[in-house]
XYZ file of C-alpha atoms in Angstrom:
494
model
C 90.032 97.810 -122.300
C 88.832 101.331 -121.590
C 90.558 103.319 -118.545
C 90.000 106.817 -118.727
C 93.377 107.492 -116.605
C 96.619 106.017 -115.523
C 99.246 106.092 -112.563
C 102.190 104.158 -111.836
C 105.202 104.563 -110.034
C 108.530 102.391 -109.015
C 110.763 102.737 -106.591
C 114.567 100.503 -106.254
C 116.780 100.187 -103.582
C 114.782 102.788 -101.361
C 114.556 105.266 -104.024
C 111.738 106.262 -106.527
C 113.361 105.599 -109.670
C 110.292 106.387 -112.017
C 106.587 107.991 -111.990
C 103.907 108.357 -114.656
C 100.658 109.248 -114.905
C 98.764 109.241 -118.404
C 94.887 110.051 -119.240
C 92.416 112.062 -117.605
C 90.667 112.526 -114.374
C 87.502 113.384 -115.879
C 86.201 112.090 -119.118
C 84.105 115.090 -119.411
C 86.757 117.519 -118.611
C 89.857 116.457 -121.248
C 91.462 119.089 -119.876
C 92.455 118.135 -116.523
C 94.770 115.144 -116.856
C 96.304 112.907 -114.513
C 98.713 113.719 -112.446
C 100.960 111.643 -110.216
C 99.560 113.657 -107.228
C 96.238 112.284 -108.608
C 94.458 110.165 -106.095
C 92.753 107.045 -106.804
C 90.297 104.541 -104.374
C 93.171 101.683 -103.569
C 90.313 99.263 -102.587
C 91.829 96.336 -100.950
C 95.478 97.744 -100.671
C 94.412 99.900 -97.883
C 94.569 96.389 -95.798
C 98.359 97.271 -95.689
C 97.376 100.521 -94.091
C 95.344 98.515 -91.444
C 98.081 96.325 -90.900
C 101.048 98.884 -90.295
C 98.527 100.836 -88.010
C 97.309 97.453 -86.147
C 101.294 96.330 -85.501
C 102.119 100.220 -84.412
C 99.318 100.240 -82.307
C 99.752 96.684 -80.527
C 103.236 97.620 -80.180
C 102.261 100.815 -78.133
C 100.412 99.096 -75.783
C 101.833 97.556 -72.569
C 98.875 94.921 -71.930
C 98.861 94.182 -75.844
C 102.772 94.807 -76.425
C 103.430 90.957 -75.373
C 100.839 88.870 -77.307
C 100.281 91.374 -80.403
C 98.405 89.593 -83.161
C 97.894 86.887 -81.576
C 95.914 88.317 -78.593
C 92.207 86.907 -79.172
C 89.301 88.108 -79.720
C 87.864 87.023 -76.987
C 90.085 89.016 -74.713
C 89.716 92.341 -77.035
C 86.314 92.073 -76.841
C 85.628 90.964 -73.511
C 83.103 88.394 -74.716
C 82.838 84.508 -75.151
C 80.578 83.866 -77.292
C 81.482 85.984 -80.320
C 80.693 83.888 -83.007
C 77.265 81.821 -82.505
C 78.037 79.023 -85.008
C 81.584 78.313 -83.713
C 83.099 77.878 -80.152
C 86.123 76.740 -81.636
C 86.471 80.755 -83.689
C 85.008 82.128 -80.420
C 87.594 80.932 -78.046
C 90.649 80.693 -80.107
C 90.420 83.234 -83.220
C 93.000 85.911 -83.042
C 93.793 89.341 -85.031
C 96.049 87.247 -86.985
C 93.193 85.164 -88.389
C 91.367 88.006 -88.632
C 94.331 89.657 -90.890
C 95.122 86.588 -93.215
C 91.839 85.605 -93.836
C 91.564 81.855 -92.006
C 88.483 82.267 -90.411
C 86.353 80.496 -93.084
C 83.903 82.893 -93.774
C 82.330 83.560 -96.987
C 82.859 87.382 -97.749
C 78.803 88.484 -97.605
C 80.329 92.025 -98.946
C 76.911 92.686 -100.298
C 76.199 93.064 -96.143
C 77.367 96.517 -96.478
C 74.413 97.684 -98.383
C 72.299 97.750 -95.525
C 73.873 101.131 -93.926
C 71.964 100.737 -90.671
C 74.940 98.762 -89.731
C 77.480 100.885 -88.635
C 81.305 100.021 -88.157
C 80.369 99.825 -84.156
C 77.742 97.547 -84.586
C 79.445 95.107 -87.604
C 80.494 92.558 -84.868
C 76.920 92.361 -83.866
C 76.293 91.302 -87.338
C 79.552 89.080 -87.694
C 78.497 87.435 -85.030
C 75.571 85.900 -87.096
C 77.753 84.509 -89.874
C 78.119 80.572 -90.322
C 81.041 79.354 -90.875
C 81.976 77.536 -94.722
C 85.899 76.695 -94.262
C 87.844 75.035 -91.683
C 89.181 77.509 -88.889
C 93.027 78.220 -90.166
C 92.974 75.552 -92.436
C 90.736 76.914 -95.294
C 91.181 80.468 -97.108
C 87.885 82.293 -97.605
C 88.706 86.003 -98.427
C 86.480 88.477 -96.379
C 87.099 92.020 -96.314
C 84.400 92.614 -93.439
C 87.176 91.371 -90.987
C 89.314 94.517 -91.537
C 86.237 96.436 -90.683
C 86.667 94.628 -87.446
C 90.394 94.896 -87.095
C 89.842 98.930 -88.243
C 86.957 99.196 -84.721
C 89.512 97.488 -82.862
C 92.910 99.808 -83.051
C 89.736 103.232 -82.727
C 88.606 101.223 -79.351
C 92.054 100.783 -78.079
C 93.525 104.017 -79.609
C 90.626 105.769 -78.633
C 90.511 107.924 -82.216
C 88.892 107.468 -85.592
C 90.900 105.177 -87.979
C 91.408 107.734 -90.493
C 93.260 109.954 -88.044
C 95.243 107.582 -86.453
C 96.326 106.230 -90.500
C 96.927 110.266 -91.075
C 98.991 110.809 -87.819
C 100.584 107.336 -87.875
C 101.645 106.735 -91.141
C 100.818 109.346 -93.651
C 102.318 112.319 -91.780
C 105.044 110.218 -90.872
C 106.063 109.396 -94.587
C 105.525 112.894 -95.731
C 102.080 111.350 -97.809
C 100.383 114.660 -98.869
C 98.114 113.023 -101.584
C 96.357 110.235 -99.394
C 92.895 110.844 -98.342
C 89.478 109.226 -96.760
C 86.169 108.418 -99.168
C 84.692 108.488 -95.739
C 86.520 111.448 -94.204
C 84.368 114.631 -93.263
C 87.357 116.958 -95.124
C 87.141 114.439 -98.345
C 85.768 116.823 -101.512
C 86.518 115.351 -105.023
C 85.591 118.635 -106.333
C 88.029 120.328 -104.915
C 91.122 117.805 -104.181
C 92.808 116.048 -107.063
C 90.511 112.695 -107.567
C 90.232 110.777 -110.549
C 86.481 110.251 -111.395
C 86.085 106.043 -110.794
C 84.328 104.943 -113.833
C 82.488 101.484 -114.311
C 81.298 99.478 -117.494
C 78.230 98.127 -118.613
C 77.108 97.051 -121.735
C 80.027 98.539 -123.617
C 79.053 101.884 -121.871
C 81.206 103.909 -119.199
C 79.640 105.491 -115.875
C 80.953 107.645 -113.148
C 80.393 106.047 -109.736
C 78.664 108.240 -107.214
C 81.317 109.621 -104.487
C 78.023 108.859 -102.029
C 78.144 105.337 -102.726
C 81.559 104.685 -102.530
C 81.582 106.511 -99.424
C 78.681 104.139 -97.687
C 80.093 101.395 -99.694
C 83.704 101.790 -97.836
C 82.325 102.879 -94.535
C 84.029 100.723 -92.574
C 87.604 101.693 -93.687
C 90.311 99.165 -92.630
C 89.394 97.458 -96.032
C 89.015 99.745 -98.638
C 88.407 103.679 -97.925
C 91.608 104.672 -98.906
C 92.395 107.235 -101.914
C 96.346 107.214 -102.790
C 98.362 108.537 -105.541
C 101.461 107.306 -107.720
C 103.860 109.405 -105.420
C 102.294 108.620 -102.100
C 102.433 105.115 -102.832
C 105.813 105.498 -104.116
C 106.881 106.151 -100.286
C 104.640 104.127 -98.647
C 106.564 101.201 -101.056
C 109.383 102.525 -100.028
C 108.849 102.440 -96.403
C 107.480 98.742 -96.741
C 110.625 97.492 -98.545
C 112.733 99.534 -95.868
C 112.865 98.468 -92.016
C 109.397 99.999 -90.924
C 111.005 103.527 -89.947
C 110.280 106.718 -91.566
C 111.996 108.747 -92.949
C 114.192 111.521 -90.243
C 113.749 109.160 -87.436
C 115.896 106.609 -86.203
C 112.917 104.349 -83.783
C 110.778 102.644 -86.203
C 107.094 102.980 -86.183
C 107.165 98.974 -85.904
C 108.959 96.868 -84.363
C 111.675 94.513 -86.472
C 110.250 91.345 -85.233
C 106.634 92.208 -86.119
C 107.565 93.924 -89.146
C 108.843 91.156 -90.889
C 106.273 89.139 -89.715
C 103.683 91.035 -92.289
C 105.506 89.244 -95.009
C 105.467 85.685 -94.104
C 102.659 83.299 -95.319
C 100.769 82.804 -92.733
C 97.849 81.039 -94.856
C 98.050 78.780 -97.750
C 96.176 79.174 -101.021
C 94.860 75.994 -102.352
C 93.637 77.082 -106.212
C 95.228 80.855 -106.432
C 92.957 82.451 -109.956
C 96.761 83.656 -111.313
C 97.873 80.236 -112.456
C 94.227 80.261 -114.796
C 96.333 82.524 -116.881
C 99.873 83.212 -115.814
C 101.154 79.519 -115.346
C 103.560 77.901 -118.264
C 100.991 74.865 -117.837
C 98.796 77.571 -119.700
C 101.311 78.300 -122.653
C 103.147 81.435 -121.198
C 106.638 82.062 -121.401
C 107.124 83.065 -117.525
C 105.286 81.636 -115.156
C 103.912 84.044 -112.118
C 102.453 82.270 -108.578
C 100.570 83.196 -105.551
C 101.240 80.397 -102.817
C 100.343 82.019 -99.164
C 98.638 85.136 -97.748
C 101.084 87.604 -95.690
C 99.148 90.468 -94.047
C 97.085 92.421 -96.855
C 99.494 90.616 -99.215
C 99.660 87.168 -101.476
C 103.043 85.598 -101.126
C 104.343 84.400 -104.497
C 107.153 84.028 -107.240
C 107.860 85.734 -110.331
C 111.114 84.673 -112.493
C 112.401 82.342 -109.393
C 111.835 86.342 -106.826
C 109.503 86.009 -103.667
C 107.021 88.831 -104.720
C 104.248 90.181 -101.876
C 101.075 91.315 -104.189
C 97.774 92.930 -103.576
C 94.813 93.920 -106.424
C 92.156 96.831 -104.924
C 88.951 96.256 -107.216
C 86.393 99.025 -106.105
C 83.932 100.683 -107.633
C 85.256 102.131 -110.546
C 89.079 101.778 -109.403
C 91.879 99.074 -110.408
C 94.975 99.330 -108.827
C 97.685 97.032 -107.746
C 101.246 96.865 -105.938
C 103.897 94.282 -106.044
C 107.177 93.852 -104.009
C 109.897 92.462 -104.387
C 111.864 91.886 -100.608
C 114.866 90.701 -101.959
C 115.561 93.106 -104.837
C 114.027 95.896 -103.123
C 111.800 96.958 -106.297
C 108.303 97.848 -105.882
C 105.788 98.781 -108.077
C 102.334 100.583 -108.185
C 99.531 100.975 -110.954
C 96.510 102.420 -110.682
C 93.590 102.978 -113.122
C 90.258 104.317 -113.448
C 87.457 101.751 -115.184
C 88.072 98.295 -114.850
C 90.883 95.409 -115.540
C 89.309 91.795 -115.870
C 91.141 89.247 -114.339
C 93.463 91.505 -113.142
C 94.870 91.094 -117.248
C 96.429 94.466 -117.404
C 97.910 94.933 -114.176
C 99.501 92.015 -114.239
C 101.463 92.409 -117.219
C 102.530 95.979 -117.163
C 103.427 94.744 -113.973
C 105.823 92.094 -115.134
C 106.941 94.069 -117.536
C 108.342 96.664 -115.478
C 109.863 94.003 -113.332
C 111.528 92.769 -115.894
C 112.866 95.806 -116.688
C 114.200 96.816 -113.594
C 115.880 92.576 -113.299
C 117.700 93.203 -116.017
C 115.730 90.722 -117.902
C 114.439 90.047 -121.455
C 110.711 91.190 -121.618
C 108.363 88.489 -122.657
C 105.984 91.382 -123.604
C 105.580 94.207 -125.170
C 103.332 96.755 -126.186
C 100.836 94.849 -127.995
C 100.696 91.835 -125.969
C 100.019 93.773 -122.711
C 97.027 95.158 -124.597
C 95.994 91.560 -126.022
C 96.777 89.655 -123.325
C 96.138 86.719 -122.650
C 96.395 86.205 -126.736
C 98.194 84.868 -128.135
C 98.400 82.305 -125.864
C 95.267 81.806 -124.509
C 91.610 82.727 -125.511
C 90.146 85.702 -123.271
C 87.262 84.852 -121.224
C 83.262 84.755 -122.807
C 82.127 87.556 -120.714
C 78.559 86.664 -118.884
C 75.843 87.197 -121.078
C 73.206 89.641 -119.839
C 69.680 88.750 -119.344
C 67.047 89.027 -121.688
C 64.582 90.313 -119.493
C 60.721 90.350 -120.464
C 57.437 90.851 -119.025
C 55.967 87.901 -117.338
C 52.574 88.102 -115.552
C 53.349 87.500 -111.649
C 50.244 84.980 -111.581
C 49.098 86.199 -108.387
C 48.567 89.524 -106.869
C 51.011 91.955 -105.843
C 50.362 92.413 -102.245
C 51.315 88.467 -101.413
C 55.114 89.705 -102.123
C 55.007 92.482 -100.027
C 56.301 92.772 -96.528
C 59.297 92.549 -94.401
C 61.821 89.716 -94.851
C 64.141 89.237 -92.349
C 67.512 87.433 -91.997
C 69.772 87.184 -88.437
C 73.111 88.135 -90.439
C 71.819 90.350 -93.525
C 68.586 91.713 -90.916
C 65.945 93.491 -93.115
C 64.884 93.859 -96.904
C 61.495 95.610 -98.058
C 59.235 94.613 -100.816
C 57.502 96.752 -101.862
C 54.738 98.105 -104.472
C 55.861 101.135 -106.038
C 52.783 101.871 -108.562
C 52.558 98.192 -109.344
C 56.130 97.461 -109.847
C 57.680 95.390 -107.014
C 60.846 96.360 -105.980
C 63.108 95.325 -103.149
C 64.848 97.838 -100.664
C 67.693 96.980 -98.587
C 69.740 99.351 -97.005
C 70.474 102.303 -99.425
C 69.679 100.704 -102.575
C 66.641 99.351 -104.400
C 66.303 96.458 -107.390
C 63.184 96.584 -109.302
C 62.350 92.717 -109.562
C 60.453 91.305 -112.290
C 59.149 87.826 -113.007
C 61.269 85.029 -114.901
C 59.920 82.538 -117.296
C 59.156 80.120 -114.157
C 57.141 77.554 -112.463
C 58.389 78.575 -109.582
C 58.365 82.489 -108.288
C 61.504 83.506 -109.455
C 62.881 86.866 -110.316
C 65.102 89.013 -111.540
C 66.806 91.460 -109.045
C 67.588 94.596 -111.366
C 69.849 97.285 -109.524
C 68.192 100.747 -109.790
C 69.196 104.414 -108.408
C 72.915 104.293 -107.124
C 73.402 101.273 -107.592
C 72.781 100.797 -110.994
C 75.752 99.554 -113.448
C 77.594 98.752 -110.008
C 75.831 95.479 -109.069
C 75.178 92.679 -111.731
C 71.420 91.684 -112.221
C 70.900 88.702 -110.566
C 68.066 86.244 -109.465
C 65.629 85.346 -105.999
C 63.126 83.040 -105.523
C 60.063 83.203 -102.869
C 59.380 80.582 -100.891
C 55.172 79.442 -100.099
C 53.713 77.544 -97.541
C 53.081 73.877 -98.980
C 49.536 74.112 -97.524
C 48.017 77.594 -97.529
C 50.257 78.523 -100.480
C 51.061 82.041 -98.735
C 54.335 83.687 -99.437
C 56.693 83.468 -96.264
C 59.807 83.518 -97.486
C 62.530 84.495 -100.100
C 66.474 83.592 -100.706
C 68.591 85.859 -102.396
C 71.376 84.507 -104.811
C 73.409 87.551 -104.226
C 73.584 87.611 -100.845
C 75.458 84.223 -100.789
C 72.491 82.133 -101.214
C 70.768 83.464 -98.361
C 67.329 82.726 -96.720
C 64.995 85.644 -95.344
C 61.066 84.890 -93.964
C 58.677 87.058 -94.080
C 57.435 88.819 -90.864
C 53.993 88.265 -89.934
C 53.060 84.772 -92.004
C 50.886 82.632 -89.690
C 52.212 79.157 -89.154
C 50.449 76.564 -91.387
C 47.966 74.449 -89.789
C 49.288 71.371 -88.224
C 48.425 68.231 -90.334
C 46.354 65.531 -88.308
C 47.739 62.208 -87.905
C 46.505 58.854 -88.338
């Protein structure tokens, strides 16, 4: 494990009992370090920030006050035909499914490439998306939906999500280290950022501040930047009754706020129990059960624990609370954490701590872990990538392909390399060892070491034999055709 730098803090019985912050921000400057002002990208624990903003803002509103969550869609939009695979999500899917992640939809994160699609017109694209669970019986994690949720509290707040977090929360809690990747006054050069760093082939790289900013453009999911002592009072104000600090009306209401915790979704095969379950030969066992609003709902040592991981670009970070102990804890890294290995245990271990119990690790095992009790995961081979002739020319593959949810990738001839284009990134693509035309989809530019390599075929025309279509592994196995491919002729029948 290589993580250039370190936060963590832990508050107790609504107090911040300890902060740390080890490493640098920089690997090229050793001598700026970490600080527990430092701010790091939170990825997915900025869904808690969505969710405190969505409750405060329902709760504000007279026509919304009486329904909150579960107000549909259909009446926030005005529309009744939101989702064209599914009258059933069109008619009946509220905020709350939208929140807890029982809509059934595959994730498609790789949608947010293509940065034609603004956060105004992501419903548009939504709309497109079939449906691969049951509605609120089936648990398909999709982070676009807090995009949704984040458009929904600007239209009825009538300001910009980062300014109603700011005004809402942040100022409220006294968070001066908090920030935006996709605010205008964001400047990692100047404000206290820790570089996010990414591996690849045993090598570190920094992760462009103009990727992560397109990448987390539509906010409610993951454009947040904390720090150990921010999130120290944001845990605090969690574990509390919803009101801030000084002021005696909270910013939600009781009712609602305790409704964030409960599991309102079920999880069916939760990844934890692949490595933190005594069935798998550790001391303590550790359990995710139910999805609470930006939270899993879980056990640890016989304690309900509320837990959320942010994986972004470059960032690992995690908090856990504990409701009926009032202990909370937050970690943050730069580089990465597989299987959420690290974050786990430290963790645990603080928990432990702060319980009053005997640690079942220590210093060695959080670094070995999950030895001794389990071998660590084979990482994925890369590919051995070589050069295969494409067996027919160049100019069959290029062309528009076009999809109704993903809309429009490019391939193109770039001095006899194809390459495909897609929003703001490009893959080279070269041949595989194939019958079939297969390839190779090799990030390039700003998105190189962030996406893996991975594979698409194109489709031909049984008859003519003319390229008219392609599906893309990566973009959950979908199907684009190519614009302008005549229709085959029409076979004669006997």
């Amino acid at each position: 494990m290589v993580n250039p730098g370190l936060a963590v803090s832990v508050v107790k019985d609504g107090k911040v009992v300890f902060t740390h912050a080890l490493g640098v921000k920089n690997r090229n400057v050793p001598s700026m370090p970490v600080t527990t002002n430092t701010m790091f990208g939170i990825g997915a624990l900025s869904q808690a920030f969505a969710n405190v903003l969505t409750l405060a803002t329902m709760n504000r509103s007279e026509k919304l006050r009486q329904k909150g969550v579960d107000t549909t869609l259909r009446d926030l939009f005005n529309h009744k035909a939101l989702f064209k695979h599914s009258y059933l999500r069109s008619r009946y899917a509220t905020l709350l499914d939208l929140m807890t992640h029982r809509m059934g939809f595959e994730n498609h994160k790789y949608l947010r490439l293509d940065n034609s699609t603004t956060p105004d017109q992501l419903m548009v694209r939504v709309h497109q998306i079939d449906p691969k669970g049951r509605f609120r019986d089936s648990y398909y994690y999709n982070d676009l939906m807090y995009g949704i949720i984040a458009k929904l509290t600007e239209d009825i707040s009538g300001s910009q999500w980062e300014t109603l977090v700011t005004a809402e929360i942040l100022n409220r809690l006294g968070m001066t280290s908090t920030s935006f990747f996709t605010s205008p006054a964001f400047n990692p050069f100047l404000q206290d950022v820790a570089q996010g760093y990414v591996k690849d082939n045993a090598a570190l790289y920094p992760v462009s501040y103009e990727f992560l900013k397109e990448w987390t453009r539509f906010c409610g999911d993951s454009c947040v930047l904390s720090s150990a002592n921010d999130m120290a009072r944001f845990m605090v104000f969690l574990l509390g009754n919803g009101t801030a600090p000084g002021s005696m009306i909270p910013l939600v209401s009781d009712d609602e706020f305790s409704n964030m915790f409960k599991p309102w979704n079920r999880l069916q095969s939760p990844s934890i129990e692949e490595y933190f379950s005594k069935a798998q030969g550790v001391p303590v066992s550790r359990t995710h059960s139910g999805v609470a609003l930006g939270f899993k709902t879980g056990q640890y040592r016989g304690w309900n624990i509320l837990e959320q991981t942010g994986d972004l670009f470059g960032y690992s970070t995690m908090m856990t609370l504990f409701p009926q102990t009032k202990l909370g804890i937050f970690i943050a890294m730069t580089g990465e954490d597989d299987k959420d290995f690290f974050r786990t245990t430290l963790s645990s271990y603080i928990a432990d701590i702060y319980h009053k119990e005997t640690p079942w690790l220590n210093s060695t095992l959080l670094c070995a872990f999950p030895l001794p009790w389990k071998a660590a995961p084979v990482p994925k081979p890369e590919p051995v990538i070589t050069e295969v002739p494409l067996t027919r020319p160049i100019s069959d593959f290029v062309g528009q392909y076009v999809n109704n949810l993903y809309g429009t990738v490019y391939v193109v001839d770039n001095m006899g390399q194809l390459e495909l284009h897609y929003g703001f990134v490009k893959f080279i693509l070269k041949r595989k060892e194939s019958s079939k035309p297969r390839f190779y989809m090799i990030p390039t530019g700003a998105a190189e070491h962030l996406i893996d390599i991975d594979t698409l075929k194109f489709s031909e025309q049984r008859i003519t034999n003319l390229i008219d279509g392609v599906n893309i592994d990566k973009f959950e196995d979908s199907d684009f055709k190519k614009v302008g491919v005549p229709a085959p002729p029409s076979v004669p029948t006997i």
